[in-house]
PDB file of C-alpha atoms in Angstrom:
ATOM      1  CA  MET A  14     -40.983  -4.171 -27.186  1.00 81.00           C
ATOM      2  CA  ILE A  15     -42.914  -4.603 -23.942  1.00 93.00           C
ATOM      3  CA  ASP A  16     -41.018  -7.756 -22.988  1.00 91.00           C
ATOM      4  CA  GLU A  17     -37.723  -6.020 -23.761  1.00 92.00           C
ATOM      5  CA  THR A  18     -38.718  -3.009 -21.668  1.00 92.00           C
ATOM      6  CA  VAL A  19     -39.685  -5.244 -18.742  1.00 89.00           C
ATOM      7  CA  GLU A  20     -36.263  -6.886 -18.954  1.00 90.00           C
ATOM      8  CA  GLU A  21     -34.483  -3.504 -19.152  1.00 89.00           C
ATOM      9  CA  ILE A  22     -36.289  -2.292 -16.042  1.00 85.00           C
ATOM     10  CA  GLU A  23     -35.603  -5.512 -14.154  1.00 83.00           C
ATOM     11  CA  GLU A  24     -31.918  -5.400 -15.089  1.00 81.00           C
ATOM     12  CA  MET A  25     -31.719  -1.661 -14.302  1.00 72.00           C
ATOM     13  CA  GLN A  26     -30.479  -0.883 -17.799  1.00 66.00           C
ATOM     14  CA  THR A  27     -32.761   2.172 -17.680  1.00 65.00           C
ATOM     15  CA  HIS A  28     -31.858   4.560 -14.836  1.00 67.00           C
ATOM     16  CA  GLY A  29     -33.914   7.170 -13.032  1.00 75.00           C
ATOM     17  CA  SER A  30     -37.515   6.729 -11.965  1.00 83.00           C
ATOM     18  CA  SER A  31     -38.863   9.341 -14.393  1.00 86.00           C
ATOM     19  CA  VAL A  32     -36.948   7.786 -17.295  1.00 88.00           C
ATOM     20  CA  VAL A  33     -38.269   4.350 -16.336  1.00 91.00           C
ATOM     21  CA  ALA A  34     -41.846   5.667 -16.199  1.00 93.00           C
ATOM     22  CA  ILE A  35     -41.555   7.255 -19.636  1.00 94.00           C
ATOM     23  CA  LYS A  36     -39.915   4.174 -21.152  1.00 94.00           C
ATOM     24  CA  ALA A  37     -42.678   1.937 -19.802  1.00 96.00           C
ATOM     25  CA  ALA A  38     -45.443   4.270 -20.985  1.00 97.00           C
ATOM     26  CA  GLU A  39     -43.981   4.428 -24.491  1.00 96.00           C
ATOM     27  CA  ALA A  40     -43.730   0.627 -24.592  1.00 96.00           C
ATOM     28  CA  LEU A  41     -47.529   0.377 -24.462  1.00 97.00           C
ATOM     29  CA  ARG A  42     -47.689   2.039 -27.890  1.00 97.00           C
ATOM     30  CA  THR A  43     -46.916  -1.320 -29.474  1.00 97.00           C
ATOM     31  CA  LEU A  44     -50.341  -2.599 -28.406  1.00 97.00           C
ATOM     32  CA  THR A  45     -51.990  -0.031 -30.663  1.00 97.00           C
ATOM     33  CA  GLU A  46     -50.199  -1.582 -33.637  1.00 96.00           C
ATOM     34  CA  ARG A  47     -51.756  -5.024 -33.115  1.00 96.00           C
ATOM     35  CA  GLU A  48     -55.133  -6.363 -34.203  1.00 97.00           C
ATOM     36  CA  PHE A  49     -57.763  -7.274 -31.595  1.00 97.00           C
ATOM     37  CA  PRO A  50     -61.154  -8.885 -32.239  1.00 97.00           C
ATOM     38  CA  THR A  51     -62.985  -7.010 -29.467  1.00 97.00           C
ATOM     39  CA  VAL A  52     -62.606  -4.031 -27.135  1.00 97.00           C
ATOM     40  CA  GLU A  53     -62.714  -6.408 -24.181  1.00 97.00           C
ATOM     41  CA  GLU A  54     -59.707  -8.348 -25.498  1.00 97.00           C
ATOM     42  CA  TYR A  55     -57.786  -5.127 -26.079  1.00 98.00           C
ATOM     43  CA  LEU A  56     -58.487  -3.846 -22.560  1.00 98.00           C
ATOM     44  CA  ARG A  57     -57.480  -7.179 -21.010  1.00 97.00           C
ATOM     45  CA  THR A  58     -54.232  -7.137 -22.987  1.00 97.00           C
ATOM     46  CA  LEU A  59     -53.545  -3.525 -22.001  1.00 98.00           C
ATOM     47  CA  ASP A  60     -54.106  -4.310 -18.327  1.00 97.00           C
ATOM     48  CA  ARG A  61     -52.009  -7.479 -18.459  1.00 97.00           C
ATOM     49  CA  ASN A  62     -49.039  -5.774 -20.114  1.00 97.00           C
ATOM     50  CA  SER A  63     -49.276  -2.757 -17.834  1.00 97.00           C
ATOM     51  CA  ASN A  64     -49.170  -5.067 -14.812  1.00 95.00           C
ATOM     52  CA  ALA A  65     -46.071  -6.764 -16.232  1.00 96.00           C
ATOM     53  CA  LEU A  66     -44.353  -3.395 -16.560  1.00 96.00           C
ATOM     54  CA  ARG A  67     -45.326  -2.438 -13.012  1.00 92.00           C
ATOM     55  CA  ARG A  68     -44.084  -5.729 -11.612  1.00 91.00           C
ATOM     56  CA  ALA A  69     -40.707  -5.180 -13.286  1.00 91.00           C
ATOM     57  CA  ASN A  70     -39.963  -2.759 -10.443  1.00 87.00           C
ATOM     58  CA  PRO A  71     -42.742  -2.589  -7.839  1.00 83.00           C
ATOM     59  CA  SER A  72     -40.807   0.005  -5.815  1.00 82.00           C
ATOM     60  CA  HIS A  73     -41.079   2.720  -8.488  1.00 84.00           C
ATOM     61  CA  ALA A  74     -43.897   5.098  -7.555  1.00 86.00           C
ATOM     62  CA  SER A  75     -43.728   6.920 -10.897  1.00 89.00           C
ATOM     63  CA  LEU A  76     -43.912   3.657 -12.826  1.00 92.00           C
ATOM     64  CA  TYR A  77     -46.923   2.560 -10.795  1.00 90.00           C
ATOM     65  CA  SER A  78     -48.809   5.867 -11.033  1.00 91.00           C
ATOM     66  CA  THR A  79     -48.263   6.454 -14.764  1.00 95.00           C
ATOM     67  CA  GLN A  80     -49.235   2.918 -15.724  1.00 96.00           C
ATOM     68  CA  HIS A  81     -52.296   3.090 -13.497  1.00 94.00           C
ATOM     69  CA  GLU A  82     -53.296   6.423 -15.056  1.00 96.00           C
ATOM     70  CA  ILE A  83     -53.023   5.094 -18.615  1.00 98.00           C
ATOM     71  CA  VAL A  84     -55.083   1.962 -17.971  1.00 97.00           C
ATOM     72  CA  GLU A  85     -57.669   3.780 -15.864  1.00 97.00           C
ATOM     73  CA  THR A  86     -58.087   6.557 -18.441  1.00 98.00           C
ATOM     74  CA  VAL A  87     -58.776   4.102 -21.259  1.00 98.00           C
ATOM     75  CA  THR A  88     -60.956   1.738 -19.231  1.00 97.00           C
ATOM     76  CA  ASP A  89     -63.080   4.424 -17.574  1.00 97.00           C
ATOM     77  CA  ALA A  90     -63.841   5.971 -20.975  1.00 97.00           C
ATOM     78  CA  ASP A  91     -65.682   2.745 -21.902  1.00 97.00           C
ATOM     79  CA  PRO A  92     -64.579   2.887 -25.569  1.00 97.00           C
ATOM     80  CA  ALA A  93     -67.135   1.714 -28.096  1.00 97.00           C
ATOM     81  CA  ASP A  94     -64.633   0.023 -30.384  1.00 97.00           C
ATOM     82  CA  VAL A  95     -60.989  -1.054 -30.632  1.00 97.00           C
ATOM     83  CA  SER A  96     -60.033   1.940 -32.734  1.00 97.00           C
ATOM     84  CA  THR A  97     -61.303   4.322 -30.059  1.00 98.00           C
ATOM     85  CA  ALA A  98     -59.529   2.364 -27.333  1.00 98.00           C
ATOM     86  CA  LYS A  99     -56.245   2.629 -29.224  1.00 98.00           C
ATOM     87  CA  ARG A 100     -56.687   6.364 -29.743  1.00 98.00           C
ATOM     88  CA  LEU A 101     -57.393   6.849 -26.045  1.00 98.00           C
ATOM     89  CA  THR A 102     -54.306   4.820 -25.183  1.00 98.00           C
ATOM     90  CA  LEU A 103     -52.066   6.978 -27.349  1.00 98.00           C
ATOM     91  CA  GLU A 104     -53.554  10.150 -25.894  1.00 98.00           C
ATOM     92  CA  ALA A 105     -53.074   8.851 -22.346  1.00 98.00           C
ATOM     93  CA  ILE A 106     -49.451   7.931 -23.082  1.00 98.00           C
ATOM     94  CA  GLU A 107     -48.765  11.407 -24.484  1.00 98.00           C
ATOM     95  CA  SER A 108     -50.389  12.968 -21.432  1.00 97.00           C
ATOM     96  CA  VAL A 109     -48.373  11.061 -18.813  1.00 96.00           C
ATOM     97  CA  VAL A 110     -45.102  11.459 -20.718  1.00 96.00           C
ATOM     98  CA  ASP A 111     -45.631  15.220 -20.971  1.00 97.00           C
ATOM     99  CA  GLU A 112     -46.565  15.326 -17.297  1.00 95.00           C
ATOM    100  CA  VAL A 113     -43.453  13.419 -16.168  1.00 94.00           C
ATOM    101  CA  GLU A 114     -41.080  15.394 -18.398  1.00 95.00           C
ATOM    102  CA  SER A 115     -42.479  18.810 -17.482  1.00 96.00           C
ATOM    103  CA  ALA A 116     -42.511  17.967 -13.765  1.00 95.00           C
ATOM    104  CA  LYS A 117     -38.869  16.907 -13.967  1.00 94.00           C
ATOM    105  CA  GLU A 118     -37.898  20.108 -15.768  1.00 96.00           C
ATOM    106  CA  ARG A 119     -39.742  22.328 -13.284  1.00 97.00           C
ATOM    107  CA  ALA A 120     -38.283  20.509 -10.264  1.00 97.00           C
ATOM    108  CA  ALA A 121     -34.779  20.704 -11.731  1.00 96.00           C
ATOM    109  CA  ALA A 122     -35.115  24.413 -12.482  1.00 96.00           C
ATOM    110  CA  ARG A 123     -36.212  25.106  -8.912  1.00 95.00           C
ATOM    111  CA  ALA A 124     -33.375  22.979  -7.478  1.00 96.00           C
ATOM    112  CA  ALA A 125     -30.822  24.797  -9.635  1.00 95.00           C
ATOM    113  CA  THR A 126     -31.556  27.999  -7.714  1.00 92.00           C
ATOM    114  CA  LEU A 127     -30.218  26.339  -4.542  1.00 91.00           C
ATOM    115  CA  ILE A 128     -26.868  25.501  -6.122  1.00 87.00           C
ATOM    116  CA  ALA A 129     -24.513  28.431  -5.589  1.00 82.00           C
ATOM    117  CA  ASP A 130     -21.480  29.247  -7.694  1.00 80.00           C
ATOM    118  CA  ASP A 131     -18.354  27.364  -6.615  1.00 84.00           C
ATOM    119  CA  ASP A 132     -20.383  24.981  -4.442  1.00 92.00           C
ATOM    120  CA  VAL A 133     -18.975  21.556  -3.671  1.00 97.00           C
ATOM    121  CA  LEU A 134     -21.746  19.004  -4.175  1.00 98.00           C
ATOM    122  CA  LEU A 135     -22.068  15.332  -3.330  1.00 98.00           C
ATOM    123  CA  ILE A 136     -24.445  13.232  -5.416  1.00 98.00           C
ATOM    124  CA  HIS A 137     -25.506   9.594  -5.128  1.00 98.00           C
ATOM    125  CA  ASP A 138     -26.965   7.221  -7.728  1.00 96.00           C
ATOM    126  CA  TYR A 139     -27.965   8.431 -11.196  1.00 95.00           C
ATOM    127  CA  SER A 140     -30.926  10.798 -11.145  1.00 94.00           C
ATOM    128  CA  SER A 141     -31.918  12.392 -14.444  1.00 92.00           C
ATOM    129  CA  THR A 142     -33.629  15.175 -12.478  1.00 94.00           C
ATOM    130  CA  VAL A 143     -30.462  15.953 -10.528  1.00 96.00           C
ATOM    131  CA  MET A 144     -28.461  15.911 -13.755  1.00 96.00           C
ATOM    132  CA  THR A 145     -30.938  18.376 -15.310  1.00 95.00           C
ATOM    133  CA  ALA A 146     -30.679  20.616 -12.219  1.00 96.00           C
ATOM    134  CA  ILE A 147     -26.895  20.697 -12.584  1.00 96.00           C
ATOM    135  CA  ASP A 148     -27.245  21.501 -16.286  1.00 96.00           C
ATOM    136  CA  ASP A 149     -29.615  24.352 -15.418  1.00 96.00           C
ATOM    137  CA  ALA A 150     -27.139  25.725 -12.873  1.00 95.00           C
ATOM    138  CA  LEU A 151     -24.337  25.508 -15.430  1.00 95.00           C
ATOM    139  CA  ALA A 152     -26.488  27.331 -17.982  1.00 95.00           C
ATOM    140  CA  ALA A 153     -26.934  30.100 -15.410  1.00 93.00           C
ATOM    141  CA  GLY A 154     -23.159  30.547 -15.379  1.00 93.00           C
ATOM    142  CA  HIS A 155     -22.280  28.609 -12.243  1.00 94.00           C
ATOM    143  CA  SER A 156     -19.371  26.234 -11.849  1.00 94.00           C
ATOM    144  CA  PHE A 157     -18.733  23.771  -9.077  1.00 92.00           C
ATOM    145  CA  GLU A 158     -17.035  20.620  -7.843  1.00 97.00           C
ATOM    146  CA  VAL A 159     -18.938  17.353  -7.560  1.00 98.00           C
ATOM    147  CA  TYR A 160     -18.199  14.227  -5.568  1.00 98.00           C
ATOM    148  CA  ALA A 161     -20.127  11.325  -7.126  1.00 98.00           C
ATOM    149  CA  THR A 162     -20.468   8.066  -5.238  1.00 98.00           C
ATOM    150  CA  GLU A 163     -20.085   4.869  -7.238  1.00 97.00           C
ATOM    151  CA  SER A 164     -23.545   3.724  -6.086  1.00 97.00           C
ATOM    152  CA  ARG A 165     -22.660   0.089  -5.769  1.00 95.00           C
ATOM    153  CA  PRO A 166     -23.285  -2.661  -6.659  1.00 95.00           C
ATOM    154  CA  ARG A 167     -24.609  -1.513 -10.055  1.00 92.00           C
ATOM    155  CA  TYR A 168     -22.165   1.415 -10.127  1.00 95.00           C
ATOM    156  CA  LEU A 169     -24.811   3.855 -11.342  1.00 94.00           C
ATOM    157  CA  GLY A 170     -22.723   6.731 -10.025  1.00 96.00           C
ATOM    158  CA  ARG A 171     -20.018   5.966 -12.552  1.00 97.00           C
ATOM    159  CA  LYS A 172     -22.460   6.887 -15.303  1.00 95.00           C
ATOM    160  CA  ALA A 173     -23.232  10.157 -13.526  1.00 96.00           C
ATOM    161  CA  ALA A 174     -19.524  10.931 -13.171  1.00 98.00           C
ATOM    162  CA  ARG A 175     -18.839  10.251 -16.856  1.00 97.00           C
ATOM    163  CA  LYS A 176     -21.773  12.417 -17.948  1.00 97.00           C
ATOM    164  CA  LEU A 177     -20.758  15.289 -15.672  1.00 97.00           C
ATOM    165  CA  ALA A 178     -17.151  15.066 -16.814  1.00 97.00           C
ATOM    166  CA  GLU A 179     -18.369  16.045 -20.287  1.00 96.00           C
ATOM    167  CA  ARG A 180     -19.726  19.354 -18.955  1.00 96.00           C
ATOM    168  CA  ASP A 181     -17.640  22.515 -18.813  1.00 95.00           C
ATOM    169  CA  GLY A 182     -17.640  24.061 -15.362  1.00 95.00           C
ATOM    170  CA  VAL A 183     -17.780  20.807 -13.371  1.00 96.00           C
ATOM    171  CA  ASP A 184     -14.797  19.230 -11.613  1.00 97.00           C
ATOM    172  CA  VAL A 185     -15.829  15.635 -10.851  1.00 98.00           C
ATOM    173  CA  THR A 186     -14.367  13.148  -8.397  1.00 98.00           C
ATOM    174  CA  LEU A 187     -15.693   9.589  -8.212  1.00 98.00           C
ATOM    175  CA  VAL A 188     -15.595   8.101  -4.704  1.00 98.00           C
ATOM    176  CA  VAL A 189     -16.550   4.746  -3.230  1.00 98.00           C
ATOM    177  CA  ASP A 190     -19.839   4.807  -1.323  1.00 97.00           C
ATOM    178  CA  SER A 191     -18.210   4.247   2.058  1.00 96.00           C
ATOM    179  CA  ALA A 192     -16.033   7.360   1.563  1.00 98.00           C
ATOM    180  CA  ALA A 193     -19.017   9.730   1.464  1.00 98.00           C
ATOM    181  CA  GLY A 194     -18.610  10.530   5.159  1.00 97.00           C
ATOM    182  CA  HIS A 195     -14.899  11.167   4.690  1.00 98.00           C
ATOM    183  CA  PHE A 196     -15.518  13.823   2.037  1.00 98.00           C
ATOM    184  CA  MET A 197     -18.668  15.268   3.617  1.00 98.00           C
ATOM    185  CA  PRO A 198     -16.892  18.094   5.532  1.00 98.00           C
ATOM    186  CA  GLU A 199     -15.649  19.435   2.183  1.00 97.00           C
ATOM    187  CA  CYS A 200     -19.163  19.634   0.745  1.00 98.00           C
ATOM    188  CA  ASP A 201     -21.620  22.519   0.704  1.00 97.00           C
ATOM    189  CA  ARG A 202     -24.663  20.437  -0.213  1.00 97.00           C
ATOM    190  CA  VAL A 203     -25.792  16.886  -0.926  1.00 98.00           C
ATOM    191  CA  VAL A 204     -28.200  16.574  -3.862  1.00 98.00           C
ATOM    192  CA  VAL A 205     -30.017  13.322  -4.663  1.00 98.00           C
ATOM    193  CA  GLY A 206     -33.121  12.217  -6.517  1.00 96.00           C
ATOM    194  CA  MET A 207     -35.921  10.167  -5.041  1.00 94.00           C
ATOM    195  CA  ASP A 208     -37.990   7.144  -5.768  1.00 92.00           C
ATOM    196  CA  CYS A 209     -40.817   8.256  -3.504  1.00 92.00           C
ATOM    197  CA  ILE A 210     -41.721   9.698  -0.113  1.00 94.00           C
ATOM    198  CA  VAL A 211     -44.290   7.791   1.923  1.00 90.00           C
ATOM    199  CA  GLU A 212     -45.360   8.895   5.406  1.00 86.00           C
ATOM    200  CA  ASP A 213     -42.294  11.052   6.090  1.00 91.00           C
ATOM    201  CA  MET A 214     -39.898   8.412   4.806  1.00 94.00           C
ATOM    202  CA  LEU A 215     -37.740   8.912   1.718  1.00 96.00           C
ATOM    203  CA  TYR A 216     -37.140   5.763  -0.324  1.00 95.00           C
ATOM    204  CA  ASN A 217     -34.167   6.020  -2.636  1.00 95.00           C
ATOM    205  CA  ARG A 218     -31.171   4.038  -3.907  1.00 95.00           C
ATOM    206  CA  VAL A 219     -29.514   2.072  -1.112  1.00 97.00           C
ATOM    207  CA  GLY A 220     -26.770   4.126   0.486  1.00 97.00           C
ATOM    208  CA  THR A 221     -28.892   7.272   0.720  1.00 98.00           C
ATOM    209  CA  TYR A 222     -29.604   6.789   4.428  1.00 98.00           C
ATOM    210  CA  PRO A 223     -25.963   6.671   5.610  1.00 98.00           C
ATOM    211  CA  ILE A 224     -25.189   9.679   3.396  1.00 98.00           C
ATOM    212  CA  ALA A 225     -28.106  11.593   4.947  1.00 98.00           C
ATOM    213  CA  THR A 226     -26.910  10.620   8.417  1.00 98.00           C
ATOM    214  CA  ALA A 227     -23.377  11.820   7.682  1.00 98.00           C
ATOM    215  CA  ALA A 228     -24.683  15.057   6.168  1.00 98.00           C
ATOM    216  CA  ASN A 229     -26.919  15.711   9.171  1.00 98.00           C
ATOM    217  CA  ASP A 230     -24.076  15.005  11.596  1.00 97.00           C
ATOM    218  CA  THR A 231     -21.696  17.407   9.833  1.00 98.00           C
ATOM    219  CA  GLY A 232     -24.267  20.130   9.211  1.00 98.00           C
ATOM    220  CA  VAL A 233     -24.277  19.801   5.431  1.00 98.00           C
ATOM    221  CA  PRO A 234     -27.733  20.483   3.943  1.00 97.00           C
ATOM    222  CA  MET A 235     -29.195  17.638   1.916  1.00 98.00           C
ATOM    223  CA  THR A 236     -31.624  18.400  -0.884  1.00 98.00           C
ATOM    224  CA  VAL A 237     -33.830  15.814  -2.572  1.00 98.00           C
ATOM    225  CA  VAL A 238     -35.191  16.607  -6.044  1.00 97.00           C
ATOM    226  CA  GLY A 239     -38.186  15.018  -7.757  1.00 95.00           C
ATOM    227  CA  ALA A 240     -41.754  15.413  -8.920  1.00 93.00           C
ATOM    228  CA  ASP A 241     -44.373  16.352  -6.343  1.00 92.00           C
ATOM    229  CA  SER A 242     -46.333  13.277  -7.460  1.00 88.00           C
ATOM    230  CA  LYS A 243     -43.664  11.174  -5.728  1.00 90.00           C
ATOM    231  CA  TYR A 244     -45.228  12.162  -2.428  1.00 89.00           C
ATOM    232  CA  VAL A 245     -47.564   9.196  -2.331  1.00 85.00           C
ATOM    233  CA  ASP A 246     -50.330   8.057   0.005  1.00 72.00           C
ATOM    234  CA  GLY A 247     -51.807   4.697   0.891  1.00 65.00           C
ATOM    235  CA  ALA A 248     -52.686   3.954  -2.733  1.00 66.00           C
ATOM    236  CA  PHE A 249     -49.068   2.905  -3.273  1.00 73.00           C
ATOM    237  CA  ALA A 250     -47.305   0.481  -0.949  1.00 77.00           C
ATOM    238  CA  PHE A 251     -43.531   0.710  -1.286  1.00 85.00           C
ATOM    239  CA  GLU A 252     -41.995  -2.704  -1.837  1.00 85.00           C
ATOM    240  CA  ASN A 253     -38.223  -2.939  -1.584  1.00 91.00           C
ATOM    241  CA  GLU A 254     -36.414  -5.040  -4.137  1.00 88.00           C
ATOM    242  CA  PHE A 255     -33.739  -7.531  -3.124  1.00 92.00           C
ATOM    243  CA  ARG A 256     -31.611  -8.097  -6.159  1.00 92.00           C
ATOM    244  CA  SER A 257     -29.408 -10.992  -7.221  1.00 92.00           C
ATOM    245  CA  PRO A 258     -26.348 -11.774  -5.051  1.00 94.00           C
ATOM    246  CA  SER A 259     -24.367 -12.045  -8.303  1.00 94.00           C
ATOM    247  CA  GLU A 260     -24.385  -8.233  -8.514  1.00 94.00           C
ATOM    248  CA  VAL A 261     -22.308  -8.202  -5.331  1.00 95.00           C
ATOM    249  CA  LEU A 262     -20.255 -11.374  -5.610  1.00 94.00           C
ATOM    250  CA  LEU A 263     -19.454 -13.185  -8.838  1.00 91.00           C
ATOM    251  CA  GLU A 264     -18.320 -16.433  -7.239  1.00 93.00           C
ATOM    252  CA  PRO A 265     -20.764 -18.617  -5.239  1.00 91.00           C
ATOM    253  CA  ALA A 266     -21.288 -17.625  -1.608  1.00 92.00           C
ATOM    254  CA  GLU A 267     -20.263 -20.660   0.432  1.00 93.00           C
ATOM    255  CA  GLY A 268     -21.304 -20.686   4.057  1.00 96.00           C
ATOM    256  CA  PHE A 269     -22.820 -17.196   4.088  1.00 97.00           C
ATOM    257  CA  ASP A 270     -25.686 -15.203   2.583  1.00 97.00           C
ATOM    258  CA  VAL A 271     -25.496 -12.119   0.374  1.00 97.00           C
ATOM    259  CA  ALA A 272     -28.087  -9.369   0.935  1.00 97.00           C
ATOM    260  CA  ASN A 273     -28.529  -6.894  -1.906  1.00 96.00           C
ATOM    261  CA  PRO A 274     -31.403  -4.440  -1.238  1.00 96.00           C
ATOM    262  CA  ALA A 275     -31.984  -1.905  -4.007  1.00 93.00           C
ATOM    263  CA  TYR A 276     -33.324   0.872  -1.765  1.00 95.00           C
ATOM    264  CA  ASP A 277     -33.194   2.133   1.792  1.00 96.00           C
ATOM    265  CA  ALA A 278     -35.406   4.380   3.919  1.00 96.00           C
ATOM    266  CA  THR A 279     -34.350   7.824   5.134  1.00 98.00           C
ATOM    267  CA  PRO A 280     -36.447   9.830   7.633  1.00 98.00           C
ATOM    268  CA  VAL A 281     -37.228  13.215   6.090  1.00 97.00           C
ATOM    269  CA  GLU A 282     -36.182  14.882   9.344  1.00 97.00           C
ATOM    270  CA  LEU A 283     -32.584  14.251   8.251  1.00 98.00           C
ATOM    271  CA  LEU A 284     -33.140  16.331   5.115  1.00 97.00           C
ATOM    272  CA  ASP A 285     -32.853  20.063   4.615  1.00 97.00           C
ATOM    273  CA  SER A 286     -35.319  20.270   1.749  1.00 97.00           C
ATOM    274  CA  VAL A 287     -37.254  18.376  -0.891  1.00 97.00           C
ATOM    275  CA  VAL A 288     -37.563  20.325  -4.131  1.00 97.00           C
ATOM    276  CA  THR A 289     -40.448  19.427  -6.431  1.00 96.00           C
ATOM    277  CA  ASP A 290     -42.124  20.912  -9.465  1.00 96.00           C
ATOM    278  CA  GLU A 291     -44.727  22.466  -7.160  1.00 95.00           C
ATOM    279  CA  THR A 292     -42.773  23.812  -4.202  1.00 95.00           C
ATOM    280  CA  ILE A 293     -39.835  23.457  -1.804  1.00 95.00           C
ATOM    281  CA  HIS A 294     -40.618  21.365   1.264  1.00 94.00           C
ATOM    282  CA  GLU A 295     -38.332  22.346   4.143  1.00 94.00           C
ATOM    283  CA  TYR A 296     -37.572  20.140   7.136  1.00 92.00           C
TER     284      TYR A 296
END
């Protein structure tokens, strides 16, 4: 299961940083089902597999922090035997999963209060936290129109559009990424998720920066939603991922290069607010 999860993360078959973190944490359960001759061998295997999961997407702050917490919790406890080490692993997995899920729910609930009835929203990428915020706003009786960018080249926005189209009270329009500026004057708010914020820089799915620039230029507030733990310090070094050119161009590139960065950097000064499970950061 761990190898399959690594592949899913690498191929972006699992979307949303919180979903990725939970999926990776749950994958470590399979280690507790194996036999190990010593505690030392178990801990080495746990660390090795956790590193493999982290390397599957080194840009994901939530993936890094949850995996680090699981391994550190088990290792620092200095378990006396394999059975104890396995129990500690399962408890650590439950703890981080609960923490990620509850943080997402609290952040979404707080963000939902910023979405007014009949608002026109623009969203980018597929963020499970943003989707939950919209669901919370719908449950409160609101209805609104949503422009969803395709989020090329993996077209993650198409998934968001299809999911939102299933909800009553949402009128969805899918637009190409480069049309975000064209539709911006019609919008009341831009709402996106986040991978992480490091030193006043938001790292999120590529295309976020030009959307933030267009929103700032037209006076449309842009709200970012995510767990407060995604504000990270020097313990985590963001590492952008340059993905395969085949995601952009199926035929061979002859005489030119294809650049396919997964994320871009947006100065937080372009944002109106960052909503987390702890508070609302205003800029």
